[in-house]
Amino acid sequence: MFDTLCALNFLSADEYYLKFYQSDYDRLSPKLRPKERAAFVRLKHRIKDQNQGIISAQLALYFSASNAETIDDLIRVVKDSSAMQRNLKATTYYSDDGWKIYEDSRGDLQAAFNALKRIRFDKDWEQQVRPRVEKSHAAFAQDLPKYNIVPKIESVLGSPSPSNKITVYLLYYSEPHGIKITGTRFLTHYSYPFRIVLRNAIHEMMHPPYDLAHDADLRASLEYLHSDPFLMDKLQHHDPSFGYNTLEGLEEEDCVQALEQIVAESFDMGGDPRRYWKEQDDGIHVLAVALYSLMKQQHFLDNREPFPVFLNRMIRTGAFSNGHIEELNRAFFTSARRSRIHPEGTREVEKVVEGYISERGG
């Protein structure tokens, strides 16, 4: 079911996804009738072009609140979405605006699912996709249970997880996204190495990293970030295909990315954060860099301060004011160049960060 939803991305002829699935598009698209193809294009226009969403991410999240498994199930749920709406309202992911986009898309979704049923997309998936996914599944099933990431996630967020069990769905058509769905479940690509899948698990289980509906103080603090020109420039001048097209969405993602890096390091899966943040999504995640720098300097893991409290404290004490997000980024990436010739580069970053906090009495 989830691979079916993710396939809607490239079947809309979106150039962003054809980079990954051109051969699949060339195999499947000629089977579609012109009116059917138009329904896929309209979905892309409505969800992505008009509302800056990601088709696969929004629909996978929504349909994960249903009991759909097959294409016939998807058609049934589209015809009557009342149960899915009720289930979604019981989560933190429901919004009236998001649901309206879905409602406006139901006609095109039904046409798209009927088209996939007609061309036997499920049979194509069994033949072309299942063997590859099952081969990866066998390898991950051996290693993932060795890592219990839930206690660490509960510790850094300061709140209990709804379950001690995490379910990972390995997909073929999900690239390049990792997608959080309802419950302690997420979607990832079958080809990713184990380290990436483990990091995906850490990352997705921390969405959302705070409860803004019940934390008015933090909600008010985050409003301050609208005044940072460096952060807003990144938001306003990036490829919308990456997502993160609102400041609220970028804030949440960057908080989770910083937390992911900190937690991954505790499992010796830290990798190279400087290279990652320089290249990831064309370098939009500057708030993640700033947060990570502060968390390292403040010994966040050792202090056991819940992340929402830490974040609010950083904003309130001025750690992100007066251009400091940009300065923290400059120091972070400058230290990478220094470290090739000077092993004290990391200390230089910490000295700069420490100055930002101490001058405001934090």
Short mmCIF file of C-alpha atoms in Angstrom, two decimals:
data_model
loop_
_atom_site.label_atom_id
_atom_site.label_comp_id
_atom_site.label_asym_id
_atom_site.label_seq_id
_atom_site.Cartn_x
_atom_site.Cartn_y
_atom_site.Cartn_z
CA MET A 1 0.00 0.00 0.00
CA PHE A 2 2.70 2.52 0.95
CA ASP A 3 4.74 1.86 -2.21
CA THR A 4 1.58 2.49 -4.23
CA LEU A 5 1.20 5.89 -2.59
CA CYS A 6 4.88 6.74 -3.08
CA ALA A 7 4.65 5.83 -6.77
CA LEU A 8 2.26 8.74 -7.25
CA ASN A 9 5.29 11.04 -7.02
CA PHE A 10 7.00 9.90 -10.21
CA LEU A 11 3.83 8.91 -12.09
CA SER A 12 2.91 12.61 -12.02
CA ALA A 13 5.94 13.12 -14.30
CA ASP A 14 7.61 15.27 -11.63
CA GLU A 15 11.19 15.80 -12.80
CA TYR A 16 12.42 15.72 -9.21
CA TYR A 17 11.39 12.07 -8.86
CA LEU A 18 12.20 11.00 -12.41
CA LYS A 19 15.85 11.35 -11.41
CA PHE A 20 15.28 8.22 -9.32
CA TYR A 21 12.55 6.42 -11.26
CA GLN A 22 12.89 7.22 -14.95
CA SER A 23 12.99 3.56 -15.99
CA ASP A 24 9.92 2.77 -13.88
CA TYR A 25 8.08 5.73 -15.38
CA ASP A 26 9.04 4.60 -18.88
CA ARG A 27 7.68 1.13 -18.12
CA LEU A 28 4.42 2.14 -16.44
CA SER A 29 3.37 5.50 -17.88
CA PRO A 30 2.68 4.26 -21.44
CA LYS A 31 0.03 1.94 -19.99
CA LEU A 32 -1.95 4.90 -18.66
CA ARG A 33 -4.66 6.59 -20.67
CA PRO A 34 -4.43 10.37 -21.19
CA LYS A 35 -7.28 11.09 -18.74
CA GLU A 36 -5.64 8.84 -16.13
CA ARG A 37 -2.28 10.52 -16.60
CA ALA A 38 -3.96 13.89 -16.12
CA ALA A 39 -5.23 12.83 -12.69
CA PHE A 40 -1.67 12.14 -11.51
CA VAL A 41 -0.55 15.54 -12.82
CA ARG A 42 -3.41 17.30 -11.04
CA LEU A 43 -2.42 15.64 -7.75
CA LYS A 44 1.08 17.02 -8.13
CA HIS A 45 -0.23 20.46 -9.01
CA ARG A 46 -2.58 20.60 -6.02
CA ILE A 47 -0.47 18.99 -3.30
CA LYS A 48 3.01 20.09 -4.31
CA ASP A 49 2.79 23.14 -6.56
CA GLN A 50 -0.10 24.92 -4.87
CA ASN A 51 0.39 23.79 -1.26
CA GLN A 52 4.14 23.01 -1.06
CA GLY A 53 3.51 19.46 0.14
CA ILE A 54 5.00 16.09 -0.74
CA ILE A 55 2.46 13.71 -2.26
CA SER A 56 3.93 10.54 -0.79
CA ALA A 57 4.52 12.02 2.68
CA GLN A 58 1.04 13.50 3.08
CA LEU A 59 -0.86 10.54 1.67
CA ALA A 60 1.20 7.86 3.44
CA LEU A 61 0.58 9.65 6.73
CA TYR A 62 -3.15 9.91 6.09
CA PHE A 63 -3.71 6.39 4.84
CA SER A 64 -1.64 4.98 7.71
CA ALA A 65 -4.63 6.02 9.83
CA SER A 66 -6.77 3.56 7.86
CA ASN A 67 -6.73 -0.22 7.50
CA ALA A 68 -5.94 -0.10 3.78
CA GLU A 69 -3.47 -2.65 2.43
CA THR A 70 -4.37 -3.18 -1.24
CA ILE A 71 -5.30 -0.92 -4.15
CA ASP A 72 -8.92 -2.01 -3.69
CA ASP A 73 -8.65 -0.89 -0.07
CA LEU A 74 -7.29 2.50 -1.13
CA ILE A 75 -10.23 2.96 -3.49
CA ARG A 76 -12.64 2.02 -0.70
CA VAL A 77 -11.10 4.48 1.75
CA VAL A 78 -11.14 7.31 -0.80
CA LYS A 79 -14.85 6.72 -1.39
CA ASP A 80 -15.57 6.90 2.36
CA SER A 81 -12.81 8.61 4.35
CA SER A 82 -14.79 9.22 7.54
CA ALA A 83 -13.07 6.49 9.59
CA MET A 84 -9.64 7.61 8.42
CA GLN A 85 -10.45 11.18 9.41
CA ARG A 86 -11.58 10.09 12.89
CA ASN A 87 -8.41 8.08 13.41
CA LEU A 88 -6.21 10.91 12.15
CA LYS A 89 -7.89 13.39 14.49
CA ALA A 90 -6.74 11.24 17.41
CA THR A 91 -3.10 11.97 16.46
CA THR A 92 -0.98 15.13 16.47
CA TYR A 93 -0.89 15.13 12.66
CA TYR A 94 -4.40 16.30 11.81
CA SER A 95 -5.15 19.81 10.60
CA ASP A 96 -8.19 21.29 8.94
CA ASP A 97 -6.06 22.80 6.18
CA GLY A 98 -4.35 19.50 5.43
CA TRP A 99 -7.63 17.65 5.39
CA LYS A 100 -9.12 20.16 2.94
CA ILE A 101 -6.25 19.47 0.52
CA TYR A 102 -7.03 15.77 0.82
CA GLU A 103 -10.76 16.34 0.30
CA ASP A 104 -10.06 18.39 -2.82
CA SER A 105 -7.85 15.55 -4.09
CA ARG A 106 -10.22 12.64 -3.56
CA GLY A 107 -11.58 12.62 -7.11
CA ASP A 108 -8.10 12.53 -8.63
CA LEU A 109 -6.97 9.94 -6.10
CA GLN A 110 -9.84 7.65 -7.02
CA ALA A 111 -9.00 8.06 -10.71
CA ALA A 112 -5.31 7.36 -10.03
CA PHE A 113 -5.99 4.27 -7.92
CA ASN A 114 -8.45 2.93 -10.49
CA ALA A 115 -5.80 3.45 -13.17
CA LEU A 116 -3.20 1.57 -11.13
CA LYS A 117 -5.66 -1.25 -10.63
CA ARG A 118 -6.40 -1.40 -14.35
CA ILE A 119 -2.73 -1.59 -15.38
CA ARG A 120 -2.05 -4.25 -12.69
CA PHE A 121 0.40 -2.14 -10.74
CA ASP A 122 0.25 -4.70 -7.93
CA LYS A 123 1.43 -7.47 -10.26
CA ASP A 124 4.21 -5.25 -11.59
CA TRP A 125 5.27 -4.58 -7.98
CA GLU A 126 5.38 -8.29 -7.19
CA GLN A 127 7.60 -8.97 -10.18
CA GLN A 128 9.82 -5.89 -10.27
CA VAL A 129 10.05 -4.76 -6.67
CA ARG A 130 9.32 -7.45 -4.08
CA PRO A 131 12.50 -9.53 -4.70
CA ARG A 132 14.75 -6.53 -4.09
CA VAL A 133 12.91 -5.40 -0.97
CA GLU A 134 12.79 -8.87 0.57
CA LYS A 135 16.53 -9.32 0.12
CA SER A 136 17.18 -6.13 2.14
CA HIS A 137 14.56 -7.08 4.71
CA ALA A 138 16.46 -10.23 5.61
CA ALA A 139 19.63 -8.26 6.32
CA PHE A 140 17.93 -5.56 8.42
CA ALA A 141 15.90 -8.06 10.42
CA GLN A 142 19.17 -9.46 11.77
CA ASP A 143 20.73 -6.20 12.93
CA LEU A 144 18.02 -3.71 13.88
CA PRO A 145 16.79 -5.57 16.99
CA LYS A 146 20.26 -5.19 18.51
CA TYR A 147 19.67 -1.44 18.96
CA ASN A 148 17.11 -0.27 21.49
CA ILE A 149 16.83 3.40 20.66
CA VAL A 150 13.55 4.06 22.47
CA PRO A 151 15.00 4.77 25.99
CA LYS A 152 17.46 7.29 24.55
CA ILE A 153 14.71 9.03 22.58
CA GLU A 154 12.49 9.18 25.66
CA SER A 155 15.39 10.64 27.64
CA VAL A 156 16.18 13.48 25.24
CA LEU A 157 12.55 14.42 24.61
CA GLY A 158 11.58 14.13 28.26
CA SER A 159 8.41 12.21 27.47
CA PRO A 160 7.47 8.54 27.13
CA SER A 161 7.15 6.88 23.74
CA PRO A 162 3.71 5.42 22.99
CA SER A 163 5.38 2.06 22.34
CA ASN A 164 8.68 0.27 22.89
CA LYS A 165 8.31 -1.22 19.41
CA ILE A 166 9.28 0.52 16.18
CA THR A 167 8.05 -0.75 12.82
CA VAL A 168 10.16 -0.03 9.73
CA TYR A 169 8.64 -0.37 6.25
CA LEU A 170 11.24 -0.90 3.52
CA LEU A 171 9.95 0.56 0.26
CA TYR A 172 11.16 0.88 -3.31
CA TYR A 173 9.34 4.00 -4.51
CA SER A 174 10.01 6.21 -1.45
CA GLU A 175 13.34 7.71 -2.52
CA PRO A 176 14.66 10.22 -1.52
CA HIS A 177 12.38 10.61 1.51
CA GLY A 178 12.11 9.07 4.94
CA ILE A 179 8.47 9.33 5.96
CA LYS A 180 6.93 9.32 9.42
CA ILE A 181 3.45 7.81 9.62
CA THR A 182 1.04 7.36 12.53
CA GLY A 183 2.24 5.38 15.53
CA THR A 184 5.86 4.37 16.07
CA ARG A 185 6.27 3.53 12.38
CA PHE A 186 8.14 5.01 9.45
CA LEU A 187 8.95 4.38 5.80
CA THR A 188 12.45 4.20 4.35
CA HIS A 189 14.15 3.06 1.15
CA TYR A 190 15.21 -0.56 0.82
CA SER A 191 18.65 0.33 -0.58
CA TYR A 192 19.84 2.48 2.30
CA PRO A 193 22.70 1.02 4.35
CA PHE A 194 22.02 -0.13 7.90
CA ARG A 195 23.50 3.00 9.46
CA ILE A 196 21.09 5.20 7.51
CA VAL A 197 18.07 3.06 8.39
CA LEU A 198 18.99 3.16 12.08
CA ARG A 199 19.35 6.93 11.86
CA ASN A 200 16.01 7.12 10.06
CA ALA A 201 14.48 5.23 12.98
CA ILE A 202 16.01 7.65 15.49
CA HIS A 203 14.93 10.64 13.41
CA GLU A 204 11.36 9.69 12.60
CA MET A 205 10.52 8.60 16.14
CA MET A 206 11.30 12.11 17.39
CA HIS A 207 8.70 13.83 15.20
CA PRO A 208 7.34 16.00 16.68
CA PRO A 209 10.05 16.88 19.24
CA TYR A 210 7.69 19.09 21.24
CA ASP A 211 3.99 19.58 21.85
CA LEU A 212 3.25 23.11 20.76
CA ALA A 213 -0.49 22.65 21.29
CA HIS A 214 0.17 22.42 25.04
CA ASP A 215 3.35 24.52 25.34
CA ALA A 216 2.33 28.13 24.75
CA ASP A 217 5.66 29.41 26.12
CA LEU A 218 7.74 27.52 23.57
CA ARG A 219 5.27 28.37 20.83
CA ALA A 220 5.76 32.07 21.60
CA SER A 221 9.54 31.66 21.74
CA LEU A 222 9.69 30.03 18.31
CA GLU A 223 7.91 33.04 16.82
CA TYR A 224 11.11 34.98 17.45
CA LEU A 225 12.91 33.02 14.73
CA HIS A 226 10.83 34.78 12.07
CA SER A 227 13.09 37.80 12.66
CA ASP A 228 16.33 36.02 11.72
CA PRO A 229 17.28 37.08 8.15
CA PHE A 230 19.79 34.25 7.61
CA LEU A 231 17.26 31.56 8.49
CA MET A 232 14.43 33.21 6.55
CA ASP A 233 16.63 33.59 3.46
CA LYS A 234 17.29 29.84 3.50
CA LEU A 235 13.57 29.18 3.84
CA GLN A 236 12.55 31.52 1.05
CA HIS A 237 15.23 30.50 -1.46
CA HIS A 238 15.34 26.72 -1.62
CA ASP A 239 13.97 23.99 -3.87
CA PRO A 240 10.41 23.38 -2.63
CA SER A 241 10.70 19.74 -3.68
CA PHE A 242 12.73 19.17 -0.52
CA GLY A 243 9.72 20.13 1.61
CA TYR A 244 10.15 22.42 4.66
CA ASN A 245 8.26 25.22 2.94
CA THR A 246 7.02 26.85 6.13
CA LEU A 247 9.14 28.09 9.02
CA GLU A 248 7.15 25.86 11.38
CA GLY A 249 7.99 22.81 9.28
CA LEU A 250 11.66 23.76 8.99
CA GLU A 251 11.91 24.44 12.73
CA GLU A 252 10.55 21.01 13.58
CA GLU A 253 12.75 19.25 11.04
CA ASP A 254 15.91 21.03 12.15
CA CYS A 255 15.21 20.32 15.81
CA VAL A 256 14.84 16.64 14.96
CA GLN A 257 17.99 16.65 12.77
CA ALA A 258 20.07 18.10 15.61
CA LEU A 259 18.62 15.56 18.05
CA GLU A 260 19.19 12.74 15.57
CA GLN A 261 22.87 13.64 15.28
CA ILE A 262 23.32 13.79 19.05
CA VAL A 263 21.55 10.47 19.65
CA ALA A 264 23.26 8.73 16.71
CA GLU A 265 26.65 9.66 18.12
CA SER A 266 25.75 7.86 21.33
CA PHE A 267 25.38 4.68 19.21
CA ASP A 268 28.65 5.36 17.32
CA MET A 269 26.67 6.19 14.18
CA GLY A 270 27.52 9.88 14.02
CA GLY A 271 29.13 9.98 10.58
CA ASP A 272 30.28 13.37 9.26
CA PRO A 273 27.72 16.01 10.30
CA ARG A 274 29.56 18.85 8.55
CA ARG A 275 29.50 17.14 5.19
CA TYR A 276 25.89 16.06 5.74
CA TRP A 277 24.55 19.52 6.59
CA LYS A 278 26.57 21.18 3.86
CA GLU A 279 25.07 18.92 1.20
CA GLN A 280 21.65 17.94 2.59
CA ASP A 281 18.78 19.79 0.86
CA ASP A 282 21.23 22.36 -0.52
CA GLY A 283 22.29 23.47 2.96
CA ILE A 284 18.90 24.69 4.19
CA HIS A 285 19.22 23.18 7.68
CA VAL A 286 21.12 26.04 9.30
CA LEU A 287 18.99 25.94 12.45
CA ALA A 288 19.97 22.28 12.94
CA VAL A 289 23.65 23.26 12.74
CA ALA A 290 23.17 26.02 15.30
CA LEU A 291 21.20 23.78 17.65
CA TYR A 292 23.70 20.94 17.39
CA SER A 293 26.58 23.33 18.14
CA LEU A 294 24.80 24.60 21.24
CA MET A 295 23.87 21.10 22.38
CA LYS A 296 27.50 19.98 22.15
CA GLN A 297 28.77 23.01 24.02
CA GLN A 298 26.07 22.71 26.70
CA HIS A 299 26.65 18.94 27.14
CA PHE A 300 23.00 18.34 26.39
CA LEU A 301 23.02 14.55 26.76
CA ASP A 302 24.82 14.62 30.08
CA ASN A 303 22.55 17.25 31.62
CA ARG A 304 19.34 15.31 30.84
CA GLU A 305 17.41 18.50 30.21
CA PRO A 306 14.28 17.73 28.13
CA PHE A 307 14.73 19.10 24.65
CA PRO A 308 11.67 21.41 24.67
CA VAL A 309 13.03 23.02 27.86
CA PHE A 310 16.52 23.30 26.35
CA LEU A 311 15.19 24.84 23.13
CA ASN A 312 13.07 27.38 24.97
CA ARG A 313 15.99 28.30 27.20
CA MET A 314 18.29 28.82 24.21
CA ILE A 315 15.82 31.16 22.52
CA ARG A 316 14.99 33.05 25.72
CA THR A 317 18.65 33.62 26.63
CA GLY A 318 19.44 35.02 23.17
CA ALA A 319 21.48 32.15 21.70
CA PHE A 320 19.79 32.73 18.32
CA SER A 321 19.62 36.52 18.35
CA ASN A 322 21.70 39.18 16.58
CA GLY A 323 22.87 36.98 13.73
CA HIS A 324 24.13 34.16 15.92
CA ILE A 325 22.53 31.42 13.80
CA GLU A 326 24.73 32.54 10.91
CA GLU A 327 27.78 32.89 13.16
CA LEU A 328 27.27 29.42 14.62
CA ASN A 329 27.10 28.00 11.10
CA ARG A 330 30.22 29.84 10.04
CA ALA A 331 32.13 28.57 13.06
CA PHE A 332 30.83 25.02 12.56
CA PHE A 333 31.97 24.76 8.97
CA THR A 334 35.17 26.75 9.48
CA SER A 335 36.25 24.24 12.11
CA ALA A 336 35.99 21.47 9.51
CA ARG A 337 38.60 23.23 7.39
CA ARG A 338 40.79 23.93 10.41
CA SER A 339 40.64 20.36 11.64
CA ARG A 340 42.54 19.15 8.58
CA ILE A 341 45.57 21.13 9.74
CA HIS A 342 44.74 21.88 13.37
CA PRO A 343 43.29 19.22 15.69
CA GLU A 344 41.88 21.87 18.01
CA GLY A 345 39.25 22.96 15.47
CA THR A 346 36.34 21.55 17.43
CA ARG A 347 37.47 23.41 20.53
CA GLU A 348 37.42 26.62 18.52
CA VAL A 349 33.74 26.09 17.72
CA GLU A 350 32.96 25.40 21.37
CA LYS A 351 34.75 28.59 22.43
CA VAL A 352 32.67 30.62 19.99
CA VAL A 353 29.44 28.96 21.07
CA GLU A 354 30.30 29.39 24.73
CA GLY A 355 30.72 33.10 24.11
CA TYR A 356 27.22 33.35 22.69
CA ILE A 357 25.71 31.86 25.84
CA SER A 358 27.85 33.46 28.49
CA GLU A 359 27.42 37.01 27.23
CA ARG A 360 23.69 36.63 27.84
CA GLY A 361 23.97 34.96 31.20
CA GLY A 362 22.57 31.58 30.01
#
